[in-house]
mmCIF file of C-alpha atoms and ligand atoms in Angstrom:
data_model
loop_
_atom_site.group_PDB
_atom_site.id
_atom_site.type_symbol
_atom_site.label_atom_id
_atom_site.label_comp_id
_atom_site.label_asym_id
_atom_site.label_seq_id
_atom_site.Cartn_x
_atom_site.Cartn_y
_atom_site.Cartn_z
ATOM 1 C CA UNK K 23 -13.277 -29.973 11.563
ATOM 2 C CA UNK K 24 -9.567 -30.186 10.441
ATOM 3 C CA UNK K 25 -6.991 -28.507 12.931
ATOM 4 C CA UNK K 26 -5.003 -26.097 10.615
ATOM 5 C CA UNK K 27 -2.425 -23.605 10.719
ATOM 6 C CA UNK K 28 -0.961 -20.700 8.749
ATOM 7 C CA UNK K 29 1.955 -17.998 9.549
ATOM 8 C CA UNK K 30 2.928 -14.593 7.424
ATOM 9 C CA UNK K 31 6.135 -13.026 7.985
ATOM 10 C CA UNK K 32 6.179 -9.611 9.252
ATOM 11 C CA UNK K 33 8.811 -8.590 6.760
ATOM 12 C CA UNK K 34 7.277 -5.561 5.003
ATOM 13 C CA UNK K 35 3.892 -4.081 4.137
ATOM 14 C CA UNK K 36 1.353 -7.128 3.478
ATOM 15 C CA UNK K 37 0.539 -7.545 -0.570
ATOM 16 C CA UNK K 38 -2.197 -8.406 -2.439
ATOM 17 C CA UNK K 39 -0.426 -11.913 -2.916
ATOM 18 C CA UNK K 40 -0.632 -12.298 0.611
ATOM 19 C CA UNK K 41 -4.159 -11.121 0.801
ATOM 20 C CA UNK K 42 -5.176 -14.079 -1.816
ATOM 21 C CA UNK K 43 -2.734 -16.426 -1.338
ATOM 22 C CA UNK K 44 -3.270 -16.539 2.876
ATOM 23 C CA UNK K 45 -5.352 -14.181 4.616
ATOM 24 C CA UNK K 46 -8.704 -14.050 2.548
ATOM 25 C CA UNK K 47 -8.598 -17.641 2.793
ATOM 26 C CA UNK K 48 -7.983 -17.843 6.824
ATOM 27 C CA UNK K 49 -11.602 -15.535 7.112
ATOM 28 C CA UNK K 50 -13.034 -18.043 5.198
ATOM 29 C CA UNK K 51 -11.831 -21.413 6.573
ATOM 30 C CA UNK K 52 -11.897 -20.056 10.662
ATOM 31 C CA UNK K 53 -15.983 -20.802 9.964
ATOM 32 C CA UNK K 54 -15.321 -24.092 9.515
ATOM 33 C CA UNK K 55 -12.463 -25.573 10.701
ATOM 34 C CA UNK K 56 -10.289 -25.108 14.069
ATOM 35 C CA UNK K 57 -7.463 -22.186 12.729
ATOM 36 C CA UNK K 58 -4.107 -21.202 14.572
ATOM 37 C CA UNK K 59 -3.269 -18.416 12.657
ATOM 38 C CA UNK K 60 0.326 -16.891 13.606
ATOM 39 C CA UNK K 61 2.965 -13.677 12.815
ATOM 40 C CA UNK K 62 6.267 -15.539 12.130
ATOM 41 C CA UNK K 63 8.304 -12.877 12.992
ATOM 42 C CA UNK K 64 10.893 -15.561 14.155
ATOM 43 C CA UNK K 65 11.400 -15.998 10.235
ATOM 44 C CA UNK K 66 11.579 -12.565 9.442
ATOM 45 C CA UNK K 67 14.962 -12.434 10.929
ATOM 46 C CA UNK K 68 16.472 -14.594 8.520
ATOM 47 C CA UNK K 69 17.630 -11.306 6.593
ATOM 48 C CA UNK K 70 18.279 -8.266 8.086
ATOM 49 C CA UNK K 71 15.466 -6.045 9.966
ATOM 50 C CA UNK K 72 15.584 -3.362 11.290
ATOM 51 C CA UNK K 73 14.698 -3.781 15.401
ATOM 52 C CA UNK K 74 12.200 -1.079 15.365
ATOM 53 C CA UNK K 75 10.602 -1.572 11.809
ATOM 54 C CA UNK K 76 10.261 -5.090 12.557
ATOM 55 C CA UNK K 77 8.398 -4.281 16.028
ATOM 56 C CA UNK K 78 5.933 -1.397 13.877
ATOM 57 C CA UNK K 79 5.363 -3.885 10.851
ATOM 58 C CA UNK K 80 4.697 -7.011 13.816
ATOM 59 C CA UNK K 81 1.909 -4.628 15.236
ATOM 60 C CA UNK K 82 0.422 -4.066 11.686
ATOM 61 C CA UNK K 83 0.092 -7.249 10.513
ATOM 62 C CA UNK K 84 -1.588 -7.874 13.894
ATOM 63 C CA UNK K 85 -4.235 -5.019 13.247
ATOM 64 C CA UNK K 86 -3.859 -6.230 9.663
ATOM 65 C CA UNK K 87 -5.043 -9.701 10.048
ATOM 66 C CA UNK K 88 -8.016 -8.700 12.008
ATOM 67 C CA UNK K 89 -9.223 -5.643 9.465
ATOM 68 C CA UNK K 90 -9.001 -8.691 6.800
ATOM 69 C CA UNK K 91 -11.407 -10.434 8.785
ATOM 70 C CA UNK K 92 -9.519 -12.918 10.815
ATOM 71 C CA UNK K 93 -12.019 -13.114 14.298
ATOM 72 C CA UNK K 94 -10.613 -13.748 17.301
ATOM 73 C CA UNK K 95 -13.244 -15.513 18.500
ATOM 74 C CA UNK K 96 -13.200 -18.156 15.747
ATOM 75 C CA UNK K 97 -9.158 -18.544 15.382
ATOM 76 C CA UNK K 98 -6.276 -18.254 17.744
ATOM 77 C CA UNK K 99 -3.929 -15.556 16.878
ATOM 78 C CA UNK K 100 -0.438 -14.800 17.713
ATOM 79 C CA UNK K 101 2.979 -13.660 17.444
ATOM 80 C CA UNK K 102 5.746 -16.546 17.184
ATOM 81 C CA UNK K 103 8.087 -15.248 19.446
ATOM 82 C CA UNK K 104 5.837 -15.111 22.329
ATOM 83 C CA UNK K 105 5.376 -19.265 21.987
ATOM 84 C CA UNK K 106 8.870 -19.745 23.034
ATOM 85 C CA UNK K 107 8.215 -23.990 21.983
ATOM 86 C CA UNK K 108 8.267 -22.961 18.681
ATOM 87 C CA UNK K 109 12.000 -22.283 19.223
ATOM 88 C CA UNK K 110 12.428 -25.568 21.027
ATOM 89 C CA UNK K 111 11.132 -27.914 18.785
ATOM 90 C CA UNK K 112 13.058 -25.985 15.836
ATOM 91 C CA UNK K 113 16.461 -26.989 17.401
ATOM 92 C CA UNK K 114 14.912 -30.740 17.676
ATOM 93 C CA UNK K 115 13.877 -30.606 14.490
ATOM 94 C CA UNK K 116 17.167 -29.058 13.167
ATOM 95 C CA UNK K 117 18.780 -32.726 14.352
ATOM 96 C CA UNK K 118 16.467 -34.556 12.418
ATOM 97 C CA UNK K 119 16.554 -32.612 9.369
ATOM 98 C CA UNK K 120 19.566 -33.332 6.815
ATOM 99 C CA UNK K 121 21.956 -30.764 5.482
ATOM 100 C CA UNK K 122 21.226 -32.172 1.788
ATOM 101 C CA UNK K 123 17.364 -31.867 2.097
ATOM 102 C CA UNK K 124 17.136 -28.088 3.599
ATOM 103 C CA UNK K 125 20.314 -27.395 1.021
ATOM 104 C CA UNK K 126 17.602 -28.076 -1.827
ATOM 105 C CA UNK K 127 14.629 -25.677 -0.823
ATOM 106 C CA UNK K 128 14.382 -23.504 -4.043
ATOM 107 C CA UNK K 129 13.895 -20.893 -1.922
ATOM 108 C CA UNK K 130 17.112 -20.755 0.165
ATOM 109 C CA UNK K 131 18.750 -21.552 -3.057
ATOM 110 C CA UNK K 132 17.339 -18.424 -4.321
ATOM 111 C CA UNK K 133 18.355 -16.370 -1.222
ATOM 112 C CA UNK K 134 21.611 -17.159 -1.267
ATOM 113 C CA UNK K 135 22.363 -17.197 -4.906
ATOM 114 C CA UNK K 136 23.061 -20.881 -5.276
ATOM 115 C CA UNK K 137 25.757 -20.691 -2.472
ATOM 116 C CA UNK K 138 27.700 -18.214 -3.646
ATOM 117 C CA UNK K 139 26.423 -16.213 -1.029
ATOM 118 C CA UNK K 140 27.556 -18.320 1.657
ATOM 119 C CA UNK K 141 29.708 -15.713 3.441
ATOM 120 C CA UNK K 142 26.868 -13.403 3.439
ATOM 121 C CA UNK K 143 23.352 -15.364 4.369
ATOM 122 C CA UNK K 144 22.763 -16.486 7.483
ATOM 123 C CA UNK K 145 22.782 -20.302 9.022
ATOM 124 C CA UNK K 146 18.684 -19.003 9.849
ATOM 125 C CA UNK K 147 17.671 -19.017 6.310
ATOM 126 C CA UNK K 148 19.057 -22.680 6.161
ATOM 127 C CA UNK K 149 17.408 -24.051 8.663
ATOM 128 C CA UNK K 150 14.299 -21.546 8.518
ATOM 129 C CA UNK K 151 12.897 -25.040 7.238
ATOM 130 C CA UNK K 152 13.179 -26.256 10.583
ATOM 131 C CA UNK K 153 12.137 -23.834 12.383
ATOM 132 C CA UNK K 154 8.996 -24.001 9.695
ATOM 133 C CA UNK K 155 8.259 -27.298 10.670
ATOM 134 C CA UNK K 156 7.810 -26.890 13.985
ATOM 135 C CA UNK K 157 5.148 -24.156 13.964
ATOM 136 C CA UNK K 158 3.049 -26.373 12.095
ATOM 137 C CA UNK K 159 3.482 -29.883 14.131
ATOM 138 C CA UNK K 160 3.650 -27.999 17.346
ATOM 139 C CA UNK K 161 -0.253 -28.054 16.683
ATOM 140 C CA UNK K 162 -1.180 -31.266 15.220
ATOM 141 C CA UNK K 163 -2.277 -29.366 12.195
ATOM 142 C CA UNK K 164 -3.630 -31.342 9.632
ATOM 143 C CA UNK K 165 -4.336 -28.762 6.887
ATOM 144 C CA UNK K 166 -1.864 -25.738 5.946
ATOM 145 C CA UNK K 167 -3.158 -23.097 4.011
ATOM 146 C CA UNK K 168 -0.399 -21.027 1.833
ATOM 147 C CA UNK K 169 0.556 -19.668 -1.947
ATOM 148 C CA UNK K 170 2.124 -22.265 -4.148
ATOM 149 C CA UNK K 171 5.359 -21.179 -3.192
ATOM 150 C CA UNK K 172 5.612 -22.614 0.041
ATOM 151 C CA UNK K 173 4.626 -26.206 -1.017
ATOM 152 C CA UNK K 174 8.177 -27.398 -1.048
ATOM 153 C CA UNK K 175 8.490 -26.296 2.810
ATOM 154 C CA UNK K 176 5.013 -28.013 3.524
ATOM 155 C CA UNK K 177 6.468 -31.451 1.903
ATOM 156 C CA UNK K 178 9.663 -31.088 4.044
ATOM 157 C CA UNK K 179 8.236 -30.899 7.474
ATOM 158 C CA UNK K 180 5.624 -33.849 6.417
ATOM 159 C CA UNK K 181 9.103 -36.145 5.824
ATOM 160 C CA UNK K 182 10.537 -34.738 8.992
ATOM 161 C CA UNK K 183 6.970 -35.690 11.008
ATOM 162 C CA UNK K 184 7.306 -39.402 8.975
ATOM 163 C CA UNK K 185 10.824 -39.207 10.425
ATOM 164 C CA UNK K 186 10.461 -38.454 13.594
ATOM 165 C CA UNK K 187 7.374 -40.851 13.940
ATOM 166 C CA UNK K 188 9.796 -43.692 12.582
ATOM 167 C CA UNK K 189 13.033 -43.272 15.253
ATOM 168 C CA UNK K 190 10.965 -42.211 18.151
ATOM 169 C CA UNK K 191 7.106 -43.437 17.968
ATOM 170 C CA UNK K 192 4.021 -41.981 16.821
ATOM 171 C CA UNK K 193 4.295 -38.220 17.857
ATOM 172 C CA UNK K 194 2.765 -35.934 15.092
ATOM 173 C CA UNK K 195 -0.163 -35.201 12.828
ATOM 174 C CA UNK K 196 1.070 -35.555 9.062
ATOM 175 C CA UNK K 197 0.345 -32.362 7.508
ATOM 176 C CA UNK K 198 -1.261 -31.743 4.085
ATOM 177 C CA UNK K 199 -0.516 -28.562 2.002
ATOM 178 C CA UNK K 200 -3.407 -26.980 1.390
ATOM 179 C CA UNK K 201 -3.518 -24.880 -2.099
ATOM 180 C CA UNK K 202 -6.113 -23.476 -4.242
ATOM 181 C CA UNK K 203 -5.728 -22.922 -7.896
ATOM 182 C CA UNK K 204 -6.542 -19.249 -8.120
ATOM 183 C CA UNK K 205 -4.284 -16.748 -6.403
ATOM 184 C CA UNK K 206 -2.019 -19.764 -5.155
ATOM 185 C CA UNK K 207 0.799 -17.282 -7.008
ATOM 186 C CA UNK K 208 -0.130 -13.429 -7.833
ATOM 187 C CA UNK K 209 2.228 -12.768 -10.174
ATOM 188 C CA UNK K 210 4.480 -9.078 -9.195
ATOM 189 C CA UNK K 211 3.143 -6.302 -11.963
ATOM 190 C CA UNK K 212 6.323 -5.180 -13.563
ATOM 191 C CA UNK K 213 7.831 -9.077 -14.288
ATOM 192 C CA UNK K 214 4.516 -10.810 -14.398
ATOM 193 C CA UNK K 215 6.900 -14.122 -14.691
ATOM 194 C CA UNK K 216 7.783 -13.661 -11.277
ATOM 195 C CA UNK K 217 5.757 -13.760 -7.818
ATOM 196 C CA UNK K 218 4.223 -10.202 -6.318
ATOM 197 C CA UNK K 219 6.415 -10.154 -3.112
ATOM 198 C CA UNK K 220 6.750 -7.320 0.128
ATOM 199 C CA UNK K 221 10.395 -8.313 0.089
ATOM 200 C CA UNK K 222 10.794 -6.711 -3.974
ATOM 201 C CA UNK K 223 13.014 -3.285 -3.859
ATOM 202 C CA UNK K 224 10.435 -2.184 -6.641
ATOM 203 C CA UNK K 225 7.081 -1.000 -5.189
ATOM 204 C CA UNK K 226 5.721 -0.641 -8.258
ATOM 205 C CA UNK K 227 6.120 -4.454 -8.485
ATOM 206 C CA UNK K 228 3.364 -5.461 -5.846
ATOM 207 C CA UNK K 229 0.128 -3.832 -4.208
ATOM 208 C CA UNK K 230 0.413 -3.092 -0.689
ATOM 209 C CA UNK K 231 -2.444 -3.210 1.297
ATOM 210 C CA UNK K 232 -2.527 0.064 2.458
ATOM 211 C CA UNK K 233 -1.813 1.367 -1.026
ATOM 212 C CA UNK K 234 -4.049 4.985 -1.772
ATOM 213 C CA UNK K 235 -6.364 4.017 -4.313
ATOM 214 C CA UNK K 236 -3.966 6.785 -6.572
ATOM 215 C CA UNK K 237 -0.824 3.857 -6.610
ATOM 216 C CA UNK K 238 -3.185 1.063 -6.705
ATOM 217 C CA UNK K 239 -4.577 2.718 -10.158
ATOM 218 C CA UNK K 240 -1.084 4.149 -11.263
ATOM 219 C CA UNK K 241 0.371 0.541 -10.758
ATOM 220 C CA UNK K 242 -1.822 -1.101 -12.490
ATOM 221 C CA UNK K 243 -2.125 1.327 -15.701
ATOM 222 C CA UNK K 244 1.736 0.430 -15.670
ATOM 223 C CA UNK K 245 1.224 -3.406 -15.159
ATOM 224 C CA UNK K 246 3.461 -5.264 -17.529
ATOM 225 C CA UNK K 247 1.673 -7.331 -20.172
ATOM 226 C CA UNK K 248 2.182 -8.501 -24.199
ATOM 227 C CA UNK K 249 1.950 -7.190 -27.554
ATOM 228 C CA UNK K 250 -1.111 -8.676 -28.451
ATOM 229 C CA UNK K 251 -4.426 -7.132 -28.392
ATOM 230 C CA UNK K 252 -6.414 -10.130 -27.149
ATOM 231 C CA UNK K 253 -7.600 -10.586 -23.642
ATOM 232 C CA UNK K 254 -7.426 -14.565 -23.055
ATOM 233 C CA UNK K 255 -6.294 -16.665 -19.760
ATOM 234 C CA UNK K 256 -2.880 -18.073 -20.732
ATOM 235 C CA UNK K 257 -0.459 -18.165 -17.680
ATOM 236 C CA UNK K 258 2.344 -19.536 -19.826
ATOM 237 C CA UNK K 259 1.961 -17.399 -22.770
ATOM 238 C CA UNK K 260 0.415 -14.273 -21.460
ATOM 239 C CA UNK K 261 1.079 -14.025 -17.750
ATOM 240 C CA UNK K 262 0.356 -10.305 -17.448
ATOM 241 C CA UNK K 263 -3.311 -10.842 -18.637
ATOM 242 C CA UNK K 264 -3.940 -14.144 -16.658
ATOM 243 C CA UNK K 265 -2.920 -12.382 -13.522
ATOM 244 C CA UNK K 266 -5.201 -9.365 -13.816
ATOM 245 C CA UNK K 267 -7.896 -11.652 -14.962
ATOM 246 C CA UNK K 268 -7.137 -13.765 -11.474
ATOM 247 C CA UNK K 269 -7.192 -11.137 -9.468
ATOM 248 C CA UNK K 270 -10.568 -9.537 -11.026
ATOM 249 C CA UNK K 271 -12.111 -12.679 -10.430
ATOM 250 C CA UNK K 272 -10.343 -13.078 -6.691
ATOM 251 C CA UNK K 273 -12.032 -9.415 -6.013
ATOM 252 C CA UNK K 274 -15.496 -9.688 -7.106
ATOM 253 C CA UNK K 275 -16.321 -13.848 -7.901
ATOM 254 C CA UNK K 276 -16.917 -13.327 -11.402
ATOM 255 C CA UNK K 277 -15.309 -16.771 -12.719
ATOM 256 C CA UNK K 278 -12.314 -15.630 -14.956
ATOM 257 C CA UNK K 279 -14.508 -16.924 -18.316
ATOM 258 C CA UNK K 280 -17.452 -14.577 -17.853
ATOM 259 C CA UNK K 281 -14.856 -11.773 -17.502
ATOM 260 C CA UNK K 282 -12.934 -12.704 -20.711
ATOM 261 C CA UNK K 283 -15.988 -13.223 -22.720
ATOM 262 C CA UNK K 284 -16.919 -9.862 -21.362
ATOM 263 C CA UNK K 285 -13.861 -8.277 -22.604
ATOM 264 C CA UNK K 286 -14.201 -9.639 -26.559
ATOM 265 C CA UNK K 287 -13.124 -6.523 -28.708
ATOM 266 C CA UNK K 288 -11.844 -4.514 -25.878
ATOM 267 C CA UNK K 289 -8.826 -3.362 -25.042
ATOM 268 C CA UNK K 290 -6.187 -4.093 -22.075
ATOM 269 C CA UNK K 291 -6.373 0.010 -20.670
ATOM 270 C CA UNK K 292 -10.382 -1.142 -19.910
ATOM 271 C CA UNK K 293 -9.114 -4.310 -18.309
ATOM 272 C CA UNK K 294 -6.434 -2.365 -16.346
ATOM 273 C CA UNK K 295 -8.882 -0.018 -15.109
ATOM 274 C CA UNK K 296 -11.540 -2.067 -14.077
ATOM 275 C CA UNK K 297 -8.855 -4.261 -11.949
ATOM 276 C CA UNK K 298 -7.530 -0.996 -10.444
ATOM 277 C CA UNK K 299 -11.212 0.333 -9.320
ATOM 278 C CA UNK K 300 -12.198 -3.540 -7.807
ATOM 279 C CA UNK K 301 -9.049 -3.906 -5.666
ATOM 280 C CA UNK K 302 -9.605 -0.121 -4.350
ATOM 281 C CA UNK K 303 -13.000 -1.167 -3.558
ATOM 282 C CA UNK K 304 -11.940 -3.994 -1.667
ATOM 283 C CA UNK K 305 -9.299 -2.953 0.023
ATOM 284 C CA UNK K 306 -10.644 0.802 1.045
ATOM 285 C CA UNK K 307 -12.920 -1.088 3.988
ATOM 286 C CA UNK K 308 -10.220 -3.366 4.787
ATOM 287 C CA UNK K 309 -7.717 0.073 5.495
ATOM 288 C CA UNK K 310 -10.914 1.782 7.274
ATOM 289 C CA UNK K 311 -10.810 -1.013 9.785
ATOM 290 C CA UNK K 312 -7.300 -1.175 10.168
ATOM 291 C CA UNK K 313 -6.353 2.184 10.979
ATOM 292 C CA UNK K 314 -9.210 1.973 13.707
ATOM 293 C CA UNK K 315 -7.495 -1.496 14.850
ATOM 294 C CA UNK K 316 -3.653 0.223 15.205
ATOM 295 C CA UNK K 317 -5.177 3.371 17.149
ATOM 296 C CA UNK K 318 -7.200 1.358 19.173
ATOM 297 C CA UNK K 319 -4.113 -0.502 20.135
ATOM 298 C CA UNK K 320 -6.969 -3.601 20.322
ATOM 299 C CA UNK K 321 -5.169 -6.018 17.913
ATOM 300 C CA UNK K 322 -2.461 -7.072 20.060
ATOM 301 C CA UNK K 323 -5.309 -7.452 22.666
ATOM 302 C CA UNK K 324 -6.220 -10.371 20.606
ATOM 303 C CA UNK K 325 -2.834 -11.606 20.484
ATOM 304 C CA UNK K 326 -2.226 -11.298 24.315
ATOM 305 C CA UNK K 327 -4.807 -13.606 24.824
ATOM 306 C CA UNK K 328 -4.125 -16.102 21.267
ATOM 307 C CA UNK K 329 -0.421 -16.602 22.893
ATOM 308 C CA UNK K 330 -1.529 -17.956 26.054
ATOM 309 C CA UNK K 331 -4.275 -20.615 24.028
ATOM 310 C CA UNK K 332 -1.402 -21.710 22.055
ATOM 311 C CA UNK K 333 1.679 -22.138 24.799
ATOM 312 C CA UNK K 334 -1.022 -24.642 26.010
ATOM 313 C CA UNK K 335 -1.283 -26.405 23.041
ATOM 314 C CA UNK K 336 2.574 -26.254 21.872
ATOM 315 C CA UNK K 337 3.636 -27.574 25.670
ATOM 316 C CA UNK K 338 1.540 -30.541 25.288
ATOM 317 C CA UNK K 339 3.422 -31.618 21.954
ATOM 318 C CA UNK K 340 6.462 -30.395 22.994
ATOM 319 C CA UNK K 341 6.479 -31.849 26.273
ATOM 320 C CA UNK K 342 5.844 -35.318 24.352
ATOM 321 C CA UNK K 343 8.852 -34.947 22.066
ATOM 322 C CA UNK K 344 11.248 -34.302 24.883
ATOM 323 C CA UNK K 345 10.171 -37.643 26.457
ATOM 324 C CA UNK K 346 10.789 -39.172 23.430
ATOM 325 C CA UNK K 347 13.981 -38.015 22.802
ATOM 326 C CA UNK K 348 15.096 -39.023 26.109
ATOM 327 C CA UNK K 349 15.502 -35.579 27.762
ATOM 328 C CA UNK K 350 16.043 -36.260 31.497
ATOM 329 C CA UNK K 351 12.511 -35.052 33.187
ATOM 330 C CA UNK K 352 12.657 -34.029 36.983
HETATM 331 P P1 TYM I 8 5.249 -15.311 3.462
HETATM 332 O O1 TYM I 8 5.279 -14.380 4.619
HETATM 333 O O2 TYM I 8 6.226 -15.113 2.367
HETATM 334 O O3 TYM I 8 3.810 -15.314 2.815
HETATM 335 C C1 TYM I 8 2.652 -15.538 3.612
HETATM 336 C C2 TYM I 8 1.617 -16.309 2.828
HETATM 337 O O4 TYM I 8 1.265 -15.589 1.634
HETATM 338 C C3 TYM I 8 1.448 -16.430 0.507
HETATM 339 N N1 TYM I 8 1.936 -15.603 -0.602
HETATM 340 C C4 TYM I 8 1.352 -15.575 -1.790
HETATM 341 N N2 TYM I 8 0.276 -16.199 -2.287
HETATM 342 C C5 TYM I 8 -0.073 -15.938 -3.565
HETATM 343 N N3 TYM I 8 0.614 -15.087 -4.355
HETATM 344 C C6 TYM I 8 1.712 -14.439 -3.914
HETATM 345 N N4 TYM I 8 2.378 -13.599 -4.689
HETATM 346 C C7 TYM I 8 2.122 -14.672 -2.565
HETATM 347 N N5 TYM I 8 3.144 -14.190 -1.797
HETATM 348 C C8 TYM I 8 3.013 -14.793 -0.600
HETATM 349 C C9 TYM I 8 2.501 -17.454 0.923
HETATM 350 O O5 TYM I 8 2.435 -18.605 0.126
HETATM 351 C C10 TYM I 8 2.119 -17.681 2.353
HETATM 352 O O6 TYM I 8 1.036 -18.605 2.425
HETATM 353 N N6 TYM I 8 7.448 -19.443 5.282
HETATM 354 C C11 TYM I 8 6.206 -18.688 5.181
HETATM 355 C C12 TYM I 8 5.639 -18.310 6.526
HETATM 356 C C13 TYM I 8 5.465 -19.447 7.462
HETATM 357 C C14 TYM I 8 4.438 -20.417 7.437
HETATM 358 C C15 TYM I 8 4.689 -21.262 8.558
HETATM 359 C C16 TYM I 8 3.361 -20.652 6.590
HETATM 360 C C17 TYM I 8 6.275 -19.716 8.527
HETATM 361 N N7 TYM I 8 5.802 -20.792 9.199
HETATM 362 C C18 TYM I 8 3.873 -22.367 8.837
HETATM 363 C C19 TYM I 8 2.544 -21.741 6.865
HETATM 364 C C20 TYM I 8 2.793 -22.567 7.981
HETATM 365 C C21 TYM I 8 6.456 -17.404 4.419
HETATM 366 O O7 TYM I 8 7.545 -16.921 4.314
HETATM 367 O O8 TYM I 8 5.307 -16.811 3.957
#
């Protein structure tokens, strides 16, 4: 049983990428292993929010990751901001960190257009690295589930553990990144050379999980994909294809092969359509259970009682790393 750890920002409506990339894969690995699974709303702010949006979307993701299948009797769940250590060891962490290492995430680079933004981004999406970092050693995690595109962070905060272990004595569990190689990266439907993402002013761009099935099926019969004719998994040369094919086989197991050898001398509306009907199918339970979940109002229940399991745990590290910094203890 591996400790692990996971967080998903509360920045917008949950996507499909999200769905494969993080939360199907949390339902599956709380049967086996010992899973902290947490709202980062901390990070959201970062960029802009809006107070009350960000309080609305922080309550649906709640009943969100519980519709998906997260149980709260097999995983703790909770909202960062109500583990106040997280904060704590961020600042820590911030002093061990180095300007040059957080200055080459790709995605703060990104953000903030190279630095030419500089006058505009905030010092948060800097050192959102940090701050990163410490949800995952707060909990001696071992194993961090995420998309591909958060591998970079995962690397950092294992050389900030090594670091911190090195000046001050053994303190944290080394984290491993912990990616598959379908759905690490859900490609967005209109650029299918870029990732699906909630933060995308396009909405045709990404599936929402509480898309009707009429814009999951009007999305996809728009989906970007090539000239050709033939259906074939090639991520390099024909991205729009691969990704459907990836997320037909994500929906109903079928390994991506049987599918293409399926879909010899037919055509990419077929393809389209039979993508469009197996994502409604999954996701029309999934919405069920979550508009039951936010009327309820028994989601954040769950969360209550996941934010008092993991103060406990956070204290105990974080109470270690103030020794060890030499904070004055009375
Ligand atoms: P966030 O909120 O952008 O995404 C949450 C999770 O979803 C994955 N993901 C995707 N996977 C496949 N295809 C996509 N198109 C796609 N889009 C997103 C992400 O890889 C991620 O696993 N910094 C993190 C949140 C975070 C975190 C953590 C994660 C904060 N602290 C500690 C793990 C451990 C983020 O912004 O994820």
């Amino acid at each position: 049983m591996a400790r692990v750890f996971s967080g998903i920002q509360p920045s917008g409506k949950l996507t499909l990428g999200n769905y494969f990339g993080a939360l199907s894969r949390f339902v599956k690995i709380q049967e086996t292993d010992e899973c902290m699974y947490c709202i980062v709303d901390q990070h959201a702010i970062t960029v802009p929010q809006d107070p009350e949006a960000l309080r609305r979307q922080t309550i649906e993701a709640c009943a969100m990751y519980l519709a998906c299948g997260i149980d709260p009797e097999k995983a703790i769940v909770f909202v960062q901001s109500h583990v106040s250590a997280h904060t704590e060891l961020a600042w820590m962490l911030q002093c061990v960190a180095r300007m040059g290492e957080l200055g080459r995430m790709t995605q703060f680079k990104d953000k903030s257009g190279g630095g030419a933004n500089a006058d505009v981004v905030s010092v948060g999406l800097f050192t959102y690295p940090a701050l990163m970092a410490a949800d995952i050693l707060l909990y001696q995690t071992e194993r961090v589930p995420v998309g591909i595109d958060q591998k970079q962070h995962i690397e950092l905060t294992r050389d900030l553990a090594e670091r911190f272990n090195r000046d001050y004595g053994d303190t944290f569990t080394i984290p491993e990144p912990w990616i598959e190689e379908i759905g690490a990266k859900i490609m967005a439907l209109d650029e299918p050379t870029k990732k699906m993402s909630k933060s995308s002013p396009n909405p045709n761009s990404y599936i929402s999980l509480l898309d009707t099935p009429e814009e999951i099926k009007k999305k996809f019969a728009r989906a970007t994909t090539d000239s050709e004719r033939e259906i074939r998994y090639d991520r390099e040369a024909k991205p729009g294809i691969s990704n459907l094919l990836e997320i037909l086989s994500l929906c109903t197991g079928e390994s991506i092969e049987s599918i293409v050898n399926r879909y010899q001398g037919k055509g990419y509306g077929d393809l389209k359509r039979e993508v469009a009907d197996s994502v409604v199918e999954l996701l029309t339970p999934i919405q069920a259970k979550f508009h039951r979940l936010l009327e309820s109002g028994e989601a954040v229940d769950a969360f209550r009682e996941g934010a008092k399991k993991a103060r406990e745990i956070a204290n105990r590290t974080l109470q270690k790393v103030r020794e060890r910094m030499g904070f004055l203890q009375l």
